Amino acid sequence: MADTSSIPPAVLFDIDETLIHTGGSGARSWAMAFRDLHDVEADIGEHSSAGETDPQVGAATFRGVMGRDPEPAELARLYASYLRHLADDIRVSEGYRVLDGAEALLDRLADAGVVLGVVSGAMEGAARTKMEPARLGRFFVFGAYGSDSPDRVDVVRRAIATAGTLRGAEPRRDEVLVVGDTPNDITSAHDAGATAVGVASGHYSAEELRDAGADLVLDSLEDPALERLLGLGPDGSVDGAAS
């Protein structure tokens, strides 16, 4: 087996409630899309749960408010309308903010040579739009999204495969970390063969993330425990992979 000890680890970040809070922009944009296309009121919170992919959210909400399965063309129009509304809404969302410690942590990890990626249930266009106000996209070399697959485990596997290509070696479980705020993030990371780091910055408590099996739980991204897990030295260099 090749020695990968000198190859930097990869860290894959969820977006919503892990890096940013949109102030409800996503839910409002879905609601506006349903209103425009079908003249119905739709609350995604009534038909989906945190950590699901956008295709799951869109289809489940459609079934809930329309009483039938959507046709592929209907979903395509729904996604397009949602993305247009999101681009407008997020620019004026008063509640939009970068979560504590997120930008500083990304900056330090990038400087340390860690391979940074996005792993998000959002469609790629939505993920990029959500990061745009804070310009967080500048930190990420690659990503895998809900538009790649409706199954979150498959999304994580795709991200891990890309990380392996960029690192020049397929990462072991201890060489790739998935950071997210929901039990779905934790279980999908494990099912895809990654280390799961939970951050209690969203709708779930630290205890709930531990119960989901997180290998490490942070109260926020200000917690230095993630960097210690990565083996970052005092000068910011990578001493070794997670252990």
Short mmCIF file of C-alpha atoms in Angstrom, two decimals:
data_model
loop_
_atom_site.label_atom_id
_atom_site.label_comp_id
_atom_site.label_asym_id
_atom_site.label_seq_id
_atom_site.Cartn_x
_atom_site.Cartn_y
_atom_site.Cartn_z
CA MET A 1 0.00 0.00 0.00
CA ALA A 2 1.32 3.46 -0.91
CA ASP A 3 2.42 5.73 1.91
CA THR A 4 -0.04 8.63 2.02
CA SER A 5 1.23 10.18 5.25
CA SER A 6 2.63 13.20 3.41
CA ILE A 7 -0.58 13.83 1.44
CA PRO A 8 -2.87 16.44 3.02
CA PRO A 9 -6.28 15.33 4.28
CA ALA A 10 -9.54 16.42 2.70
CA VAL A 11 -12.34 18.22 4.55
CA LEU A 12 -15.81 18.35 3.00
CA PHE A 13 -18.24 20.96 4.32
CA ASP A 14 -22.01 21.08 4.25
CA ILE A 15 -23.33 24.62 3.66
CA ASP A 16 -26.70 25.34 5.30
CA GLU A 17 -26.42 25.79 9.08
CA THR A 18 -22.81 24.57 8.94
CA LEU A 19 -21.14 27.52 7.19
CA ILE A 20 -24.02 29.95 6.77
CA HIS A 21 -27.54 30.77 7.89
CA THR A 22 -29.62 32.13 5.02
CA GLY A 23 -32.30 33.71 7.17
CA GLY A 24 -34.99 31.53 5.62
CA SER A 25 -34.12 32.42 2.05
CA GLY A 26 -34.33 28.84 0.81
CA ALA A 27 -37.77 28.16 2.27
CA ARG A 28 -39.12 31.47 0.95
CA SER A 29 -37.75 30.74 -2.51
CA TRP A 30 -39.34 27.29 -2.66
CA ALA A 31 -42.64 28.85 -1.55
CA MET A 32 -42.46 31.53 -4.25
CA ALA A 33 -41.68 28.91 -6.90
CA PHE A 34 -44.75 26.85 -5.98
CA ARG A 35 -46.89 29.98 -5.85
CA ASP A 36 -45.74 31.15 -9.27
CA LEU A 37 -46.05 27.79 -11.01
CA HIS A 38 -49.01 26.17 -9.28
CA ASP A 39 -50.76 28.95 -7.34
CA VAL A 40 -50.48 26.99 -4.08
CA GLU A 41 -48.88 27.74 -0.72
CA ALA A 42 -46.01 25.41 0.11
CA ASP A 43 -43.96 25.12 3.29
CA ILE A 44 -41.02 22.77 2.77
CA GLY A 45 -40.70 22.34 6.53
CA GLU A 46 -44.01 20.48 6.55
CA HIS A 47 -42.91 17.95 3.95
CA SER A 48 -39.14 17.48 4.41
CA SER A 49 -36.46 17.44 7.07
CA ALA A 50 -33.04 19.04 7.47
CA GLY A 51 -30.27 17.23 5.65
CA GLU A 52 -32.35 16.05 2.69
CA THR A 53 -31.25 16.87 -0.84
CA ASP A 54 -33.00 19.51 -2.94
CA PRO A 55 -34.48 16.88 -5.29
CA GLN A 56 -35.94 15.08 -2.25
CA VAL A 57 -37.28 18.36 -0.84
CA GLY A 58 -38.81 19.45 -4.13
CA ALA A 59 -40.46 16.12 -4.90
CA ALA A 60 -41.77 15.56 -1.37
CA THR A 61 -43.20 19.06 -1.14
CA PHE A 62 -44.80 18.72 -4.57
CA ARG A 63 -46.50 15.48 -3.51
CA GLY A 64 -47.61 17.09 -0.26
CA VAL A 65 -49.24 20.16 -1.77
CA MET A 66 -50.35 18.79 -5.15
CA GLY A 67 -51.46 15.34 -4.03
CA ARG A 68 -49.62 13.48 -6.78
CA ASP A 69 -46.13 12.67 -8.03
CA PRO A 70 -44.48 15.37 -10.15
CA GLU A 71 -43.66 14.86 -13.80
CA PRO A 72 -39.96 15.33 -14.71
CA ALA A 73 -40.77 18.51 -16.65
CA GLU A 74 -42.65 19.90 -13.66
CA LEU A 75 -39.65 19.31 -11.41
CA ALA A 76 -37.35 20.95 -13.95
CA ARG A 77 -39.54 24.07 -14.02
CA LEU A 78 -39.79 24.03 -10.22
CA TYR A 79 -36.01 23.88 -9.80
CA ALA A 80 -35.48 26.69 -12.31
CA SER A 81 -38.03 28.93 -10.60
CA TYR A 82 -36.58 28.16 -7.17
CA LEU A 83 -33.07 29.09 -8.29
CA ARG A 84 -34.21 32.39 -9.79
CA HIS A 85 -36.10 33.34 -6.64
CA LEU A 86 -33.18 32.28 -4.45
CA ALA A 87 -30.76 34.50 -6.35
CA ASP A 88 -33.03 37.50 -5.73
CA ASP A 89 -34.05 36.70 -2.16
CA ILE A 90 -30.67 35.89 -0.70
CA ARG A 91 -29.27 39.30 -1.66
CA VAL A 92 -31.83 41.01 0.57
CA SER A 93 -32.23 38.40 3.31
CA GLU A 94 -31.79 40.31 6.58
CA GLY A 95 -31.01 37.12 8.48
CA TYR A 96 -28.17 36.00 6.22
CA ARG A 97 -24.92 35.50 8.10
CA VAL A 98 -21.75 33.46 8.12
CA LEU A 99 -21.73 31.22 11.18
CA ASP A 100 -19.22 31.74 13.96
CA GLY A 101 -15.70 30.68 13.07
CA ALA A 102 -16.50 29.46 9.56
CA GLU A 103 -14.56 31.92 7.43
CA ALA A 104 -11.53 31.99 9.72
CA LEU A 105 -11.39 28.18 9.82
CA LEU A 106 -11.62 27.88 6.04
CA ASP A 107 -8.84 30.42 5.69
CA ARG A 108 -6.56 28.50 8.05
CA LEU A 109 -7.29 25.14 6.44
CA ALA A 110 -6.65 26.54 2.97
CA ASP A 111 -3.35 28.02 4.13
CA ALA A 112 -2.40 24.63 5.61
CA GLY A 113 -2.91 22.94 2.25
CA VAL A 114 -5.95 20.93 3.27
CA VAL A 115 -8.04 19.83 0.27
CA LEU A 116 -11.35 21.66 0.76
CA GLY A 117 -14.62 20.60 -0.85
CA VAL A 118 -18.34 21.18 -0.57
CA VAL A 119 -20.71 18.29 0.05
CA SER A 120 -24.24 19.65 -0.04
CA GLY A 121 -27.74 18.39 -0.61
CA ALA A 122 -28.43 21.66 -2.41
CA MET A 123 -28.37 21.75 -6.18
CA GLU A 124 -25.07 23.12 -7.41
CA GLY A 125 -26.62 26.39 -8.52
CA ALA A 126 -28.32 26.83 -5.16
CA ALA A 127 -25.15 25.98 -3.24
CA ARG A 128 -23.12 28.55 -5.15
CA THR A 129 -25.85 31.17 -4.76
CA LYS A 130 -26.01 30.61 -1.00
CA MET A 131 -22.26 31.11 -0.62
CA GLU A 132 -22.06 34.10 -2.95
CA PRO A 133 -22.98 36.92 -0.51
CA ALA A 134 -20.09 35.90 1.77
CA ARG A 135 -17.79 34.86 -1.10
CA LEU A 136 -17.14 31.53 0.62
CA GLY A 137 -16.87 29.76 -2.71
CA ARG A 138 -13.33 31.08 -3.03
CA PHE A 139 -12.14 28.47 -0.51
CA PHE A 140 -13.43 25.36 -2.28
CA VAL A 141 -11.60 23.49 -5.01
CA PHE A 142 -14.53 21.20 -5.82
CA GLY A 143 -17.91 20.00 -4.64
CA ALA A 144 -20.64 17.39 -4.91
CA TYR A 145 -24.28 18.40 -4.77
CA GLY A 146 -27.88 17.27 -4.65
CA SER A 147 -28.04 17.89 -8.40
CA ASP A 148 -25.47 15.10 -8.83
CA SER A 149 -27.68 12.59 -7.03
CA PRO A 150 -30.83 12.73 -4.87
CA ASP A 151 -29.16 10.26 -2.48
CA ARG A 152 -26.95 11.98 0.07
CA VAL A 153 -24.65 8.99 0.56
CA ASP A 154 -23.95 8.97 -3.17
CA VAL A 155 -23.26 12.72 -3.04
CA VAL A 156 -20.64 12.14 -0.33
CA ARG A 157 -19.10 9.23 -2.26
CA ARG A 158 -18.75 11.45 -5.32
CA ALA A 159 -17.01 14.12 -3.25
CA ILE A 160 -14.63 11.56 -1.75
CA ALA A 161 -13.77 10.23 -5.21
CA THR A 162 -12.93 13.74 -6.42
CA ALA A 163 -10.86 14.36 -3.30
CA GLY A 164 -8.92 11.20 -4.10
CA THR A 165 -8.21 12.44 -7.61
CA LEU A 166 -6.98 15.80 -6.33
CA ARG A 167 -4.86 14.21 -3.60
CA GLY A 168 -3.36 11.69 -5.99
CA ALA A 169 -4.44 8.83 -3.73
CA GLU A 170 -7.75 7.41 -2.59
CA PRO A 171 -8.30 8.67 0.97
CA ARG A 172 -8.70 6.33 3.89
CA ARG A 173 -11.59 7.00 6.27
CA ASP A 174 -9.29 8.90 8.62
CA GLU A 175 -8.02 11.09 5.77
CA VAL A 176 -11.37 12.59 4.77
CA LEU A 177 -13.66 14.49 7.12
CA VAL A 178 -17.26 15.46 6.43
CA VAL A 179 -18.47 18.43 8.50
CA GLY A 180 -22.23 18.93 8.88
CA ASP A 181 -24.98 19.94 11.26
CA THR A 182 -27.56 17.14 10.91
CA PRO A 183 -27.79 13.44 11.76
CA ASN A 184 -28.18 12.86 8.00
CA ASP A 185 -24.75 14.41 7.49
CA ILE A 186 -23.28 12.05 10.09
CA THR A 187 -24.83 8.84 8.81
CA SER A 188 -24.14 9.62 5.15
CA ALA A 189 -20.49 10.37 5.95
CA HIS A 190 -20.09 7.02 7.69
CA ASP A 191 -21.97 5.13 4.98
CA ALA A 192 -19.68 6.68 2.37
CA GLY A 193 -16.54 5.78 4.32
CA ALA A 194 -15.56 9.12 5.88
CA THR A 195 -14.98 10.52 9.35
CA ALA A 196 -18.06 12.45 10.51
CA VAL A 197 -17.74 15.78 12.32
CA GLY A 198 -20.94 17.29 13.68
CA VAL A 199 -21.30 20.99 14.43
CA ALA A 200 -24.20 22.01 16.66
CA SER A 201 -24.89 25.25 14.81
CA GLY A 202 -28.20 24.26 13.25
CA HIS A 203 -31.40 22.56 14.37
CA TYR A 204 -29.74 19.67 16.20
CA SER A 205 -27.99 19.66 19.57
CA ALA A 206 -24.52 18.32 20.27
CA GLU A 207 -26.13 15.40 22.09
CA GLU A 208 -28.30 14.53 19.08
CA LEU A 209 -25.24 14.59 16.81
CA ARG A 210 -23.34 12.33 19.21
CA ASP A 211 -26.30 9.97 19.31
CA ALA A 212 -26.17 9.86 15.50
CA GLY A 213 -22.61 8.54 15.80
CA ALA A 214 -20.47 11.61 15.08
CA ASP A 215 -16.75 10.93 15.53
CA LEU A 216 -16.33 14.49 16.79
CA VAL A 217 -18.89 17.12 17.80
CA LEU A 218 -18.20 20.86 17.85
CA ASP A 219 -20.34 23.55 19.42
CA SER A 220 -19.25 25.86 16.60
CA LEU A 221 -16.50 26.12 14.01
CA GLU A 222 -14.58 28.26 16.49
CA ASP A 223 -13.75 25.03 18.35
CA PRO A 224 -10.09 24.10 17.65
CA ALA A 225 -10.82 20.39 18.05
CA LEU A 226 -11.28 19.91 14.30
CA GLU A 227 -7.81 21.26 13.60
CA ARG A 228 -6.36 19.05 16.33
CA LEU A 229 -8.08 16.05 14.75
CA LEU A 230 -6.43 16.95 11.45
CA GLY A 231 -3.05 17.11 13.13
CA LEU A 232 -2.41 20.74 12.27
CA GLY A 233 0.86 21.90 13.77
CA PRO A 234 1.31 25.20 15.60
CA ASP A 235 2.55 26.81 12.37
CA GLY A 236 -0.57 25.66 10.52
CA SER A 237 1.14 22.81 8.70
CA VAL A 238 -0.39 19.35 8.48
CA ASP A 239 1.51 16.98 10.76
CA GLY A 240 -0.63 14.00 9.86
CA ALA A 241 -4.11 12.85 9.02
CA ALA A 242 -6.95 12.39 11.46
CA SER A 243 -6.48 9.57 13.90
#
